[in-house]
């Protein structure tokens, strides 16, 4: 886990990153554990330059300045109790930060509880996000895969995909046969879906050396990313990749990306001292202007937090979080590698969710979206009850803690818990071994448990979130993509998953 916590006048944003790494026989699987806590300061008084104006122009200028100065700040009559904080959490699925930090967060000034539509500034209506589209971009069929995507898949992944679709492949002896079989099957899936804004969301593999020259990222760790550009920035033609993350309540960019686009600081800064007092770090929010995703422009001022985060790929320079996604109902087409945006609140009555099961989710105090998950071992339901499942499209792999393993009667000494060399590593050098077990997972009330190789370990991030004493797991991309698609509606507080 890589954790970033940001407290802005009573609002704390925590960003946790998790990633598996390494191939068997080459180097250990490593998940680096890191925690950073930011305590932003009040925006500095802006410098103002004046020149001679008529009296009327002067009064108008003063009125405009007063409006801009205060409307951008999230004050309202709904104040928090002094010392109370509302937290936002990010769990992207990639690894390692260079330091472990902790900060003393000062008693905040009273501020309102803010919407995820705009964590720092004024909420921007969904209509503003939807404007700027010159034409519709619609794909009529869900579950279709392009040939190039299938060709990049490994043989075992193609077989698993065919199995999940109920299609046999015993008569396929070459990879070409498997590729053609899956392509034909995917094109035959004629599930009609309503018109929406279709954005390409390619699935990419993790960067190979991000954790050091002697540690390789497992090449089965996949991430879903979105190409982004900022046409009114200093580099309008440049593009970067943003990790699409349902567990990120705010969007992030790296310092490199902020410098490339010459992000303009909003005035919110963050500073703190590393644990042990050996180092200091700082973070701040910038505006990059209107964002364009997958060649589609949005009339949306992108205001990410600048954080020194390692990329999932060489082109991945940040995270696309719920501050953007919450303005829509979102269909994640994992099979077709697309994300489709619909009008907020429309999913519940839309043909989009026909053939899907609606699953209510809850929002933890940290801002995490969680659903009930039932675990099965050798086909037997866990006697210890359900566990909390954190929805995390940004996590390449699913992970449960030992409290969740106990619901299945599993202990570290159980022979079913296999040590495949995966470890959790912190900057302080301490390493925690993580074991793996083959089990099945059922999300919510949906039928049909899905097989998965689950990692098990007490991640530091679970303790940071205050849920280490509960049975909990991350529902990562490896599990979600087996369902082929997911609809997320924050207005309905539901997700929908296809029936198996």
Short mmCIF file of C-alpha atoms in Angstrom, two decimals:
data_model
loop_
_atom_site.label_atom_id
_atom_site.label_comp_id
_atom_site.label_asym_id
_atom_site.label_seq_id
_atom_site.Cartn_x
_atom_site.Cartn_y
_atom_site.Cartn_z
CA UNK A 1 0.00 0.00 0.00
CA UNK A 2 1.03 3.56 -0.67
CA UNK A 3 -1.06 5.88 1.45
CA UNK A 4 -1.58 9.59 1.01
CA UNK A 5 -3.76 11.37 3.53
CA UNK A 6 -4.83 14.96 2.96
CA UNK A 7 -6.63 17.11 5.53
CA UNK A 8 -7.90 20.38 4.04
CA UNK A 9 -9.58 22.57 6.64
CA UNK A 10 -11.22 19.56 8.20
CA UNK A 11 -11.29 17.29 5.19
CA UNK A 12 -8.74 14.49 5.02
CA UNK A 13 -7.90 12.63 1.83
CA UNK A 14 -6.10 9.37 2.08
CA UNK A 15 -4.70 7.60 -0.94
CA UNK A 16 -3.55 4.01 -0.68
CA UNK A 17 -1.80 2.15 -3.43
CA UNK A 18 -1.42 -1.60 -3.62
CA UNK A 19 0.34 -3.79 -6.13
CA UNK A 20 1.69 -7.29 -6.40
CA UNK A 21 5.02 -7.80 -8.07
CA UNK A 22 7.46 -10.40 -9.35
CA UNK A 23 7.38 -13.74 -11.13
CA UNK A 24 7.85 -17.05 -9.34
CA UNK A 25 11.44 -18.25 -9.56
CA UNK A 26 12.83 -14.83 -10.43
CA UNK A 27 12.28 -12.63 -7.43
CA UNK A 28 9.81 -12.32 -4.56
CA UNK A 29 6.35 -10.90 -5.10
CA UNK A 30 6.57 -7.57 -3.33
CA UNK A 31 3.92 -5.19 -2.14
CA UNK A 32 5.49 -2.07 -0.69
CA UNK A 33 3.74 -0.49 2.22
CA UNK A 34 3.84 3.25 2.63
CA UNK A 35 1.77 5.90 4.35
CA UNK A 36 1.83 9.64 3.84
CA UNK A 37 -0.33 12.08 5.76
CA UNK A 38 -0.74 15.59 4.41
CA UNK A 39 -1.95 18.56 6.42
CA UNK A 40 -2.75 21.37 3.98
CA UNK A 41 -2.52 24.96 5.02
CA UNK A 42 -4.92 27.77 4.30
CA UNK A 43 -4.54 29.31 0.81
CA UNK A 44 -2.18 32.25 0.78
CA UNK A 45 -3.66 35.63 0.12
CA UNK A 46 -3.34 36.14 -3.66
CA UNK A 47 -1.21 39.00 -4.93
CA UNK A 48 -3.28 41.63 -6.68
CA UNK A 49 -2.18 44.27 -9.14
CA UNK A 50 -4.18 47.43 -9.53
CA UNK A 51 -4.31 50.13 -12.15
CA UNK A 52 -6.35 53.28 -12.60
CA UNK A 53 -9.99 52.54 -13.16
CA UNK A 54 -13.16 54.51 -13.16
CA UNK A 55 -15.22 54.35 -9.98
CA UNK A 56 -17.80 52.02 -11.52
CA UNK A 57 -15.17 49.68 -12.92
CA UNK A 58 -13.38 49.69 -9.60
CA UNK A 59 -16.51 48.69 -7.67
CA UNK A 60 -17.26 45.97 -10.22
CA UNK A 61 -13.71 44.64 -9.91
CA UNK A 62 -13.98 44.56 -6.14
CA UNK A 63 -17.25 42.66 -6.34
CA UNK A 64 -15.77 40.11 -8.74
CA UNK A 65 -12.68 39.64 -6.59
CA UNK A 66 -14.80 39.16 -3.48
CA UNK A 67 -16.91 36.55 -5.28
CA UNK A 68 -13.91 34.64 -6.62
CA UNK A 69 -12.09 34.73 -3.33
CA UNK A 70 -14.90 33.18 -1.32
CA UNK A 71 -16.97 31.18 -3.77
CA UNK A 72 -13.98 28.91 -4.45
CA UNK A 73 -13.77 28.00 -0.78
CA UNK A 74 -16.09 25.36 0.61
CA UNK A 75 -17.65 27.35 3.43
CA UNK A 76 -21.32 26.99 4.31
CA UNK A 77 -23.60 27.11 7.34
CA UNK A 78 -23.31 23.33 7.76
CA UNK A 79 -20.14 23.34 9.82
CA UNK A 80 -18.28 20.38 11.20
CA UNK A 81 -17.57 20.16 14.89
CA UNK A 82 -14.07 21.54 15.57
CA UNK A 83 -11.61 18.69 15.27
CA UNK A 84 -13.98 16.57 13.17
CA UNK A 85 -12.64 15.37 9.84
CA UNK A 86 -14.26 13.88 6.77
CA UNK A 87 -11.89 11.48 5.07
CA UNK A 88 -11.44 10.41 1.47
CA UNK A 89 -9.54 7.27 0.59
CA UNK A 90 -7.75 6.09 -2.52
CA UNK A 91 -6.75 2.47 -3.14
CA UNK A 92 -5.11 2.39 -6.54
CA UNK A 93 -3.63 -0.90 -7.60
CA UNK A 94 0.02 -0.08 -7.92
CA UNK A 95 2.94 0.00 -5.74
CA UNK A 96 5.65 1.62 -3.75
CA UNK A 97 6.57 5.04 -2.52
CA UNK A 98 10.03 5.92 -1.24
CA UNK A 99 9.16 7.01 2.29
CA UNK A 100 6.85 6.22 5.18
CA UNK A 101 5.35 9.42 6.55
CA UNK A 102 3.04 10.45 9.35
CA UNK A 103 1.73 13.87 10.23
CA UNK A 104 -0.01 15.65 13.06
CA UNK A 105 -3.19 17.09 11.60
CA UNK A 106 -4.12 20.44 13.14
CA UNK A 107 -7.59 21.17 14.46
CA UNK A 108 -9.47 22.27 11.35
CA UNK A 109 -11.56 25.32 10.79
CA UNK A 110 -15.28 24.55 10.48
CA UNK A 111 -16.12 23.56 6.91
CA UNK A 112 -19.08 21.80 5.31
CA UNK A 113 -19.15 18.18 4.36
CA UNK A 114 -18.24 18.32 0.68
CA UNK A 115 -19.51 16.34 -2.24
CA UNK A 116 -17.18 14.08 -4.19
CA UNK A 117 -18.14 16.15 -7.26
CA UNK A 118 -15.62 18.71 -6.18
CA UNK A 119 -13.53 17.98 -3.13
CA UNK A 120 -11.90 21.37 -2.85
CA UNK A 121 -14.07 23.85 -4.68
CA UNK A 122 -17.63 24.47 -5.68
CA UNK A 123 -19.63 21.51 -7.05
CA UNK A 124 -19.77 21.41 -10.82
CA UNK A 125 -23.09 20.16 -12.22
CA UNK A 126 -23.24 17.03 -14.35
CA UNK A 127 -24.57 19.12 -17.25
CA UNK A 128 -21.27 20.99 -17.38
CA UNK A 129 -19.40 17.72 -17.65
CA UNK A 130 -21.56 16.47 -20.47
CA UNK A 131 -21.22 19.60 -22.57
CA UNK A 132 -18.44 19.85 -25.09
CA UNK A 133 -19.25 16.67 -26.99
CA UNK A 134 -19.45 17.30 -30.72
CA UNK A 135 -21.08 13.96 -31.46
CA UNK A 136 -22.38 10.83 -29.82
CA UNK A 137 -20.11 7.89 -29.28
CA UNK A 138 -22.11 4.73 -28.85
CA UNK A 139 -21.35 1.04 -28.97
CA UNK A 140 -24.46 -1.09 -29.16
CA UNK A 141 -23.18 -4.37 -27.80
CA UNK A 142 -21.73 -5.16 -24.41
CA UNK A 143 -19.08 -7.78 -23.95
CA UNK A 144 -17.48 -7.45 -27.41
CA UNK A 145 -13.68 -7.59 -27.58
CA UNK A 146 -11.47 -6.33 -30.35
CA UNK A 147 -9.08 -8.77 -31.98
CA UNK A 148 -5.95 -6.88 -30.94
CA UNK A 149 -6.91 -7.07 -27.25
CA UNK A 150 -7.47 -10.83 -27.46
CA UNK A 151 -4.19 -11.41 -29.26
CA UNK A 152 -2.31 -9.75 -26.40
CA UNK A 153 -3.89 -12.08 -23.85
CA UNK A 154 -2.10 -15.17 -22.58
CA UNK A 155 -3.42 -18.63 -23.44
CA UNK A 156 -4.62 -19.35 -19.91
CA UNK A 157 -6.42 -16.00 -19.81
CA UNK A 158 -8.21 -16.73 -23.08
CA UNK A 159 -9.26 -20.14 -21.76
CA UNK A 160 -10.49 -18.57 -18.51
CA UNK A 161 -12.47 -15.98 -20.48
CA UNK A 162 -14.07 -18.67 -22.63
CA UNK A 163 -14.91 -20.68 -19.52
CA UNK A 164 -16.52 -17.66 -17.87
CA UNK A 165 -18.72 -17.33 -20.98
CA UNK A 166 -19.67 -21.00 -20.85
CA UNK A 167 -17.77 -21.87 -24.04
CA UNK A 168 -15.55 -24.94 -24.39
CA UNK A 169 -12.11 -24.91 -25.96
CA UNK A 170 -11.05 -28.56 -25.79
CA UNK A 171 -10.82 -28.71 -29.59
CA UNK A 172 -8.48 -25.68 -29.78
CA UNK A 173 -4.84 -26.75 -29.99
CA UNK A 174 -3.17 -23.51 -31.04
CA UNK A 175 -3.36 -20.00 -29.63
CA UNK A 176 -4.72 -18.81 -32.97
CA UNK A 177 -7.68 -21.17 -32.54
CA UNK A 178 -8.35 -19.81 -29.05
CA UNK A 179 -8.09 -16.21 -30.26
CA UNK A 180 -10.56 -16.80 -33.08
CA UNK A 181 -12.96 -18.67 -30.78
CA UNK A 182 -13.06 -15.88 -28.21
CA UNK A 183 -13.35 -13.18 -30.87
CA UNK A 184 -16.31 -14.94 -32.49
CA UNK A 185 -18.03 -15.51 -29.17
CA UNK A 186 -17.51 -11.95 -28.00
CA UNK A 187 -18.96 -10.53 -31.22
CA UNK A 188 -22.04 -12.71 -30.82
CA UNK A 189 -22.90 -11.20 -27.44
CA UNK A 190 -25.81 -9.02 -28.49
CA UNK A 191 -26.78 -7.39 -25.22
CA UNK A 192 -28.32 -4.05 -26.22
CA UNK A 193 -27.40 -1.08 -24.13
CA UNK A 194 -28.68 2.49 -24.33
CA UNK A 195 -26.72 5.35 -25.81
CA UNK A 196 -23.94 6.73 -23.71
CA UNK A 197 -20.58 8.45 -23.91
CA UNK A 198 -18.11 5.69 -24.78
CA UNK A 199 -14.50 6.11 -23.68
CA UNK A 200 -11.74 3.65 -24.46
CA UNK A 201 -10.33 2.16 -21.25
CA UNK A 202 -7.44 -0.08 -22.33
CA UNK A 203 -6.12 -2.81 -20.08
CA UNK A 204 -2.34 -2.54 -19.62
CA UNK A 205 0.27 -4.58 -17.80
CA UNK A 206 2.27 -3.23 -14.89
CA UNK A 207 5.63 -1.60 -15.35
CA UNK A 208 8.42 -4.14 -15.01
CA UNK A 209 11.06 -2.36 -12.92
CA UNK A 210 9.04 0.06 -10.83
CA UNK A 211 10.17 -1.58 -7.58
CA UNK A 212 13.86 -1.78 -8.42
CA UNK A 213 16.17 -3.56 -10.86
CA UNK A 214 16.00 -6.91 -9.05
CA UNK A 215 12.23 -7.03 -8.65
CA UNK A 216 9.94 -7.66 -11.59
CA UNK A 217 6.25 -6.89 -11.70
CA UNK A 218 4.12 -9.97 -12.36
CA UNK A 219 3.00 -9.70 -15.98
CA UNK A 220 -0.50 -10.92 -15.14
CA UNK A 221 -1.17 -7.76 -13.13
CA UNK A 222 -3.45 -5.66 -15.31
CA UNK A 223 -4.69 -2.12 -14.89
CA UNK A 224 -7.40 -0.14 -16.63
CA UNK A 225 -6.25 3.29 -17.75
CA UNK A 226 -7.65 6.29 -19.59
CA UNK A 227 -5.75 8.54 -21.97
CA UNK A 228 -5.99 12.17 -20.86
CA UNK A 229 -4.93 15.54 -22.22
CA UNK A 230 -5.49 19.15 -21.24
CA UNK A 231 -6.04 21.35 -24.31
CA UNK A 232 -5.79 24.67 -22.46
CA UNK A 233 -2.63 23.79 -20.58
CA UNK A 234 0.96 24.60 -21.45
CA UNK A 235 1.26 21.29 -23.34
CA UNK A 236 -2.05 20.90 -25.17
CA UNK A 237 -0.79 18.13 -27.48
CA UNK A 238 0.73 15.98 -24.72
CA UNK A 239 -1.14 12.98 -23.35
CA UNK A 240 -0.77 10.88 -20.23
CA UNK A 241 -2.49 7.82 -18.82
CA UNK A 242 -4.66 8.00 -15.71
CA UNK A 243 -5.44 4.87 -13.72
CA UNK A 244 -9.22 4.42 -13.47
CA UNK A 245 -9.90 3.85 -9.78
CA UNK A 246 -13.23 3.45 -8.01
CA UNK A 247 -11.49 3.55 -4.64
CA UNK A 248 -9.95 6.97 -5.28
CA UNK A 249 -12.17 9.72 -3.95
CA UNK A 250 -9.91 12.37 -5.45
CA UNK A 251 -7.82 12.42 -8.61
CA UNK A 252 -4.04 12.59 -8.51
CA UNK A 253 -1.20 13.51 -10.86
CA UNK A 254 2.53 13.12 -10.47
CA UNK A 255 4.82 16.13 -10.07
CA UNK A 256 6.18 15.35 -13.54
CA UNK A 257 2.70 15.65 -15.07
CA UNK A 258 1.96 18.83 -13.15
CA UNK A 259 5.18 20.36 -14.44
CA UNK A 260 4.53 19.18 -18.01
CA UNK A 261 1.13 20.87 -18.11
CA UNK A 262 2.22 23.74 -15.84
CA UNK A 263 -0.52 23.16 -13.32
CA UNK A 264 -1.62 26.28 -11.50
CA UNK A 265 -1.73 25.88 -7.70
CA UNK A 266 -5.13 26.57 -6.20
CA UNK A 267 -3.57 27.79 -2.97
CA UNK A 268 -4.07 24.60 -1.00
CA UNK A 269 -0.78 23.16 0.20
CA UNK A 270 0.21 20.17 2.30
CA UNK A 271 3.26 19.60 4.45
CA UNK A 272 4.49 17.25 7.12
CA UNK A 273 7.41 15.42 8.67
CA UNK A 274 8.32 11.83 7.94
CA UNK A 275 7.99 9.25 10.67
CA UNK A 276 11.13 9.49 12.76
CA UNK A 277 11.66 13.07 11.58
CA UNK A 278 14.19 12.08 8.91
CA UNK A 279 12.44 13.61 5.90
CA UNK A 280 9.72 15.98 4.93
CA UNK A 281 7.26 15.99 2.08
CA UNK A 282 4.67 18.31 0.67
CA UNK A 283 1.68 18.10 -1.60
CA UNK A 284 -0.63 20.60 -3.17
CA UNK A 285 -3.63 20.90 -5.43
CA UNK A 286 -3.42 22.31 -8.95
CA UNK A 287 -5.81 23.04 -11.76
CA UNK A 288 -4.97 21.77 -15.23
CA UNK A 289 -7.97 23.29 -16.98
CA UNK A 290 -10.60 21.35 -18.96
CA UNK A 291 -9.83 17.67 -19.38
CA UNK A 292 -10.09 15.52 -22.50
CA UNK A 293 -10.47 11.78 -21.94
CA UNK A 294 -9.96 9.26 -24.75
CA UNK A 295 -10.19 12.10 -27.31
CA UNK A 296 -13.51 13.31 -25.83
CA UNK A 297 -13.49 16.88 -24.42
CA UNK A 298 -15.20 17.74 -21.14
CA UNK A 299 -16.13 21.16 -19.85
CA UNK A 300 -14.68 20.16 -16.50
CA UNK A 301 -11.85 21.85 -14.68
CA UNK A 302 -9.56 19.04 -13.56
CA UNK A 303 -8.15 19.78 -10.09
CA UNK A 304 -5.93 16.90 -9.03
CA UNK A 305 -3.69 16.62 -6.01
CA UNK A 306 0.00 16.49 -6.90
CA UNK A 307 1.54 13.44 -5.23
CA UNK A 308 4.79 11.61 -5.83
CA UNK A 309 3.26 8.30 -6.85
CA UNK A 310 4.93 5.54 -8.86
CA UNK A 311 3.34 4.81 -12.22
CA UNK A 312 1.59 1.56 -13.13
CA UNK A 313 3.15 1.97 -16.59
CA UNK A 314 5.75 4.43 -17.94
CA UNK A 315 2.91 6.62 -19.30
CA UNK A 316 0.69 6.42 -16.21
CA UNK A 317 1.05 9.75 -14.45
CA UNK A 318 -1.96 9.85 -12.16
CA UNK A 319 -5.36 8.58 -11.09
CA UNK A 320 -8.88 9.32 -12.31
CA UNK A 321 -10.99 9.17 -9.17
CA UNK A 322 -14.56 9.47 -7.96
CA UNK A 323 -14.47 13.26 -8.04
CA UNK A 324 -15.00 12.84 -11.79
CA UNK A 325 -16.85 9.51 -11.93
CA UNK A 326 -19.47 10.58 -9.37
CA UNK A 327 -21.00 13.01 -11.88
CA UNK A 328 -22.30 10.06 -13.93
CA UNK A 329 -23.71 6.59 -13.77
CA UNK A 330 -20.81 4.56 -15.11
CA UNK A 331 -20.72 1.27 -16.98
CA UNK A 332 -17.33 -0.45 -16.81
CA UNK A 333 -17.06 -2.83 -19.75
CA UNK A 334 -14.06 -4.83 -18.60
CA UNK A 335 -14.32 -7.27 -21.49
CA UNK A 336 -14.54 -4.60 -24.16
CA UNK A 337 -12.04 -2.35 -22.36
CA UNK A 338 -14.42 0.63 -22.39
CA UNK A 339 -16.06 2.95 -19.90
CA UNK A 340 -19.51 4.32 -20.77
CA UNK A 341 -20.93 7.41 -19.06
CA UNK A 342 -24.66 7.92 -18.55
CA UNK A 343 -26.76 10.63 -16.97
CA UNK A 344 -26.46 10.52 -13.22
CA UNK A 345 -29.29 8.55 -11.61
CA UNK A 346 -30.52 6.95 -14.84
CA UNK A 347 -29.11 3.45 -14.37
CA UNK A 348 -31.77 2.06 -12.03
CA UNK A 349 -34.55 2.36 -14.63
CA UNK A 350 -32.40 1.79 -17.70
CA UNK A 351 -32.23 -1.25 -20.00
CA UNK A 352 -28.54 -1.11 -19.18
CA UNK A 353 -29.06 -3.16 -16.01
CA UNK A 354 -31.33 -5.79 -17.54
CA UNK A 355 -29.84 -9.18 -16.85
CA UNK A 356 -27.87 -7.74 -13.96
CA UNK A 357 -28.29 -7.95 -10.20
CA UNK A 358 -28.35 -4.73 -8.19
CA UNK A 359 -26.16 -4.77 -5.09
CA UNK A 360 -26.42 -1.93 -2.55
CA UNK A 361 -23.14 -0.60 -1.28
CA UNK A 362 -22.28 1.28 1.88
CA UNK A 363 -19.89 4.17 2.32
CA UNK A 364 -17.43 3.80 5.16
CA UNK A 365 -16.40 6.89 7.16
CA UNK A 366 -13.23 6.99 5.08
CA UNK A 367 -15.28 7.28 1.90
CA UNK A 368 -14.74 3.71 0.71
CA UNK A 369 -17.48 1.91 -1.21
CA UNK A 370 -18.04 -1.53 0.30
CA UNK A 371 -20.36 -4.45 -0.42
CA UNK A 372 -20.97 -7.72 1.36
CA UNK A 373 -18.89 -10.62 0.07
CA UNK A 374 -19.36 -14.33 0.72
CA UNK A 375 -16.31 -16.58 0.60
CA UNK A 376 -16.29 -20.28 -0.26
CA UNK A 377 -13.56 -22.87 0.23
CA UNK A 378 -13.82 -26.14 -1.70
CA UNK A 379 -17.44 -25.27 -2.42
CA UNK A 380 -18.27 -24.84 1.27
CA UNK A 381 -19.69 -21.53 2.45
CA UNK A 382 -17.70 -19.70 5.11
CA UNK A 383 -19.27 -20.38 8.48
CA UNK A 384 -17.91 -17.17 9.91
CA UNK A 385 -20.27 -14.98 7.86
CA UNK A 386 -19.73 -12.38 5.18
CA UNK A 387 -16.78 -10.03 4.81
CA UNK A 388 -16.53 -6.40 3.73
CA UNK A 389 -15.46 -6.01 0.11
CA UNK A 390 -13.89 -2.70 -0.96
CA UNK A 391 -14.62 -1.92 -4.62
CA UNK A 392 -11.29 -1.16 -6.21
CA UNK A 393 -10.85 -1.16 -9.99
CA UNK A 394 -7.38 0.26 -9.41
CA UNK A 395 -6.11 -2.82 -7.57
CA UNK A 396 -4.69 -5.44 -9.91
CA UNK A 397 -5.11 -8.22 -7.33
CA UNK A 398 -7.65 -8.99 -4.64
CA UNK A 399 -6.39 -9.28 -1.06
CA UNK A 400 -8.08 -10.33 2.18
CA UNK A 401 -6.92 -9.99 5.77
CA UNK A 402 -6.51 -12.83 8.24
CA UNK A 403 -9.82 -12.01 9.93
CA UNK A 404 -11.49 -12.78 6.60
CA UNK A 405 -9.49 -16.00 6.31
CA UNK A 406 -10.73 -17.02 9.74
CA UNK A 407 -14.32 -17.02 8.44
CA UNK A 408 -13.19 -20.01 6.34
CA UNK A 409 -11.37 -21.63 9.24
CA UNK A 410 -8.01 -20.84 7.67
CA UNK A 411 -4.84 -20.08 9.61
CA UNK A 412 -1.31 -19.43 8.33
CA UNK A 413 -0.40 -23.03 9.19
CA UNK A 414 -3.19 -24.51 7.05
CA UNK A 415 -1.68 -26.45 4.11
CA UNK A 416 -4.17 -24.76 1.78
CA UNK A 417 -2.44 -21.45 2.48
CA UNK A 418 0.51 -21.55 0.07
CA UNK A 419 3.59 -19.39 0.38
CA UNK A 420 4.41 -18.38 -3.20
CA UNK A 421 6.99 -15.81 -2.24
CA UNK A 422 4.71 -12.79 -2.08
CA UNK A 423 5.78 -10.33 0.58
CA UNK A 424 4.73 -6.93 1.86
CA UNK A 425 7.66 -4.54 2.12
CA UNK A 426 7.89 -1.18 3.86
CA UNK A 427 10.52 1.52 3.50
CA UNK A 428 11.75 0.68 6.99
CA UNK A 429 12.87 -2.75 5.75
CA UNK A 430 10.22 -4.76 7.59
CA UNK A 431 8.62 -7.42 5.39
CA UNK A 432 5.45 -9.41 5.94
CA UNK A 433 4.90 -12.69 4.16
CA UNK A 434 1.58 -13.03 2.34
CA UNK A 435 0.12 -16.44 1.61
CA UNK A 436 -2.27 -17.39 -1.17
CA UNK A 437 -5.25 -19.72 -1.32
CA UNK A 438 -7.61 -20.88 -4.04
CA UNK A 439 -11.22 -20.09 -3.15
CA UNK A 440 -14.48 -18.75 -4.58
CA UNK A 441 -16.04 -15.34 -4.06
CA UNK A 442 -19.68 -14.27 -4.36
CA UNK A 443 -20.32 -10.52 -4.39
CA UNK A 444 -23.56 -9.39 -2.75
CA UNK A 445 -26.67 -11.41 -3.47
CA UNK A 446 -25.56 -12.30 -6.98
CA UNK A 447 -25.54 -15.98 -7.86
CA UNK A 448 -22.47 -17.93 -8.87
CA UNK A 449 -19.23 -17.77 -6.94
CA UNK A 450 -16.11 -16.90 -8.94
CA UNK A 451 -12.82 -18.79 -8.51
CA UNK A 452 -9.77 -16.77 -7.61
CA UNK A 453 -6.32 -17.12 -6.12
CA UNK A 454 -6.63 -14.83 -3.13
CA UNK A 455 -3.70 -13.21 -1.35
CA UNK A 456 -4.01 -13.07 2.41
CA UNK A 457 -2.23 -10.68 4.73
CA UNK A 458 -2.83 -7.96 7.29
CA UNK A 459 -2.00 -4.94 5.17
CA UNK A 460 -1.02 -1.77 6.95
CA UNK A 461 -3.63 0.07 4.92
CA UNK A 462 -6.45 -1.85 6.60
CA UNK A 463 -5.26 -0.60 9.98
CA UNK A 464 -4.92 2.94 8.64
CA UNK A 465 -8.56 2.74 7.55
CA UNK A 466 -9.65 1.57 11.00
CA UNK A 467 -11.05 -1.76 9.77
CA UNK A 468 -8.22 -4.13 10.64
CA UNK A 469 -10.37 -5.77 13.32
CA UNK A 470 -13.05 -6.70 10.76
CA UNK A 471 -13.00 -9.37 8.03
CA UNK A 472 -12.27 -7.31 4.93
CA UNK A 473 -10.91 -7.69 1.40
CA UNK A 474 -10.10 -5.65 -1.67
CA UNK A 475 -12.27 -6.53 -4.68
CA UNK A 476 -9.65 -5.97 -7.34
CA UNK A 477 -9.68 -5.94 -11.12
CA UNK A 478 -8.77 -9.64 -11.25
CA UNK A 479 -12.14 -10.47 -9.71
CA UNK A 480 -14.29 -7.77 -11.29
CA UNK A 481 -13.22 -8.54 -14.85
CA UNK A 482 -14.55 -12.08 -14.44
CA UNK A 483 -18.01 -10.50 -14.29
CA UNK A 484 -17.24 -8.81 -17.63
CA UNK A 485 -18.91 -5.54 -16.61
CA UNK A 486 -20.14 -3.41 -13.72
CA UNK A 487 -22.52 -0.46 -13.42
CA UNK A 488 -21.82 2.07 -10.67
CA UNK A 489 -24.43 4.61 -9.57
CA UNK A 490 -23.50 6.81 -6.66
CA UNK A 491 -26.94 8.39 -6.66
CA UNK A 492 -28.63 5.00 -6.23
CA UNK A 493 -25.77 3.77 -4.00
CA UNK A 494 -25.71 0.55 -5.97
CA UNK A 495 -23.58 -1.46 -8.29
CA UNK A 496 -24.98 -3.89 -10.85
CA UNK A 497 -23.15 -7.02 -11.93
CA UNK A 498 -24.12 -9.42 -14.74
CA UNK A 499 -25.81 -12.62 -13.61
CA UNK A 500 -23.76 -15.76 -14.04
#
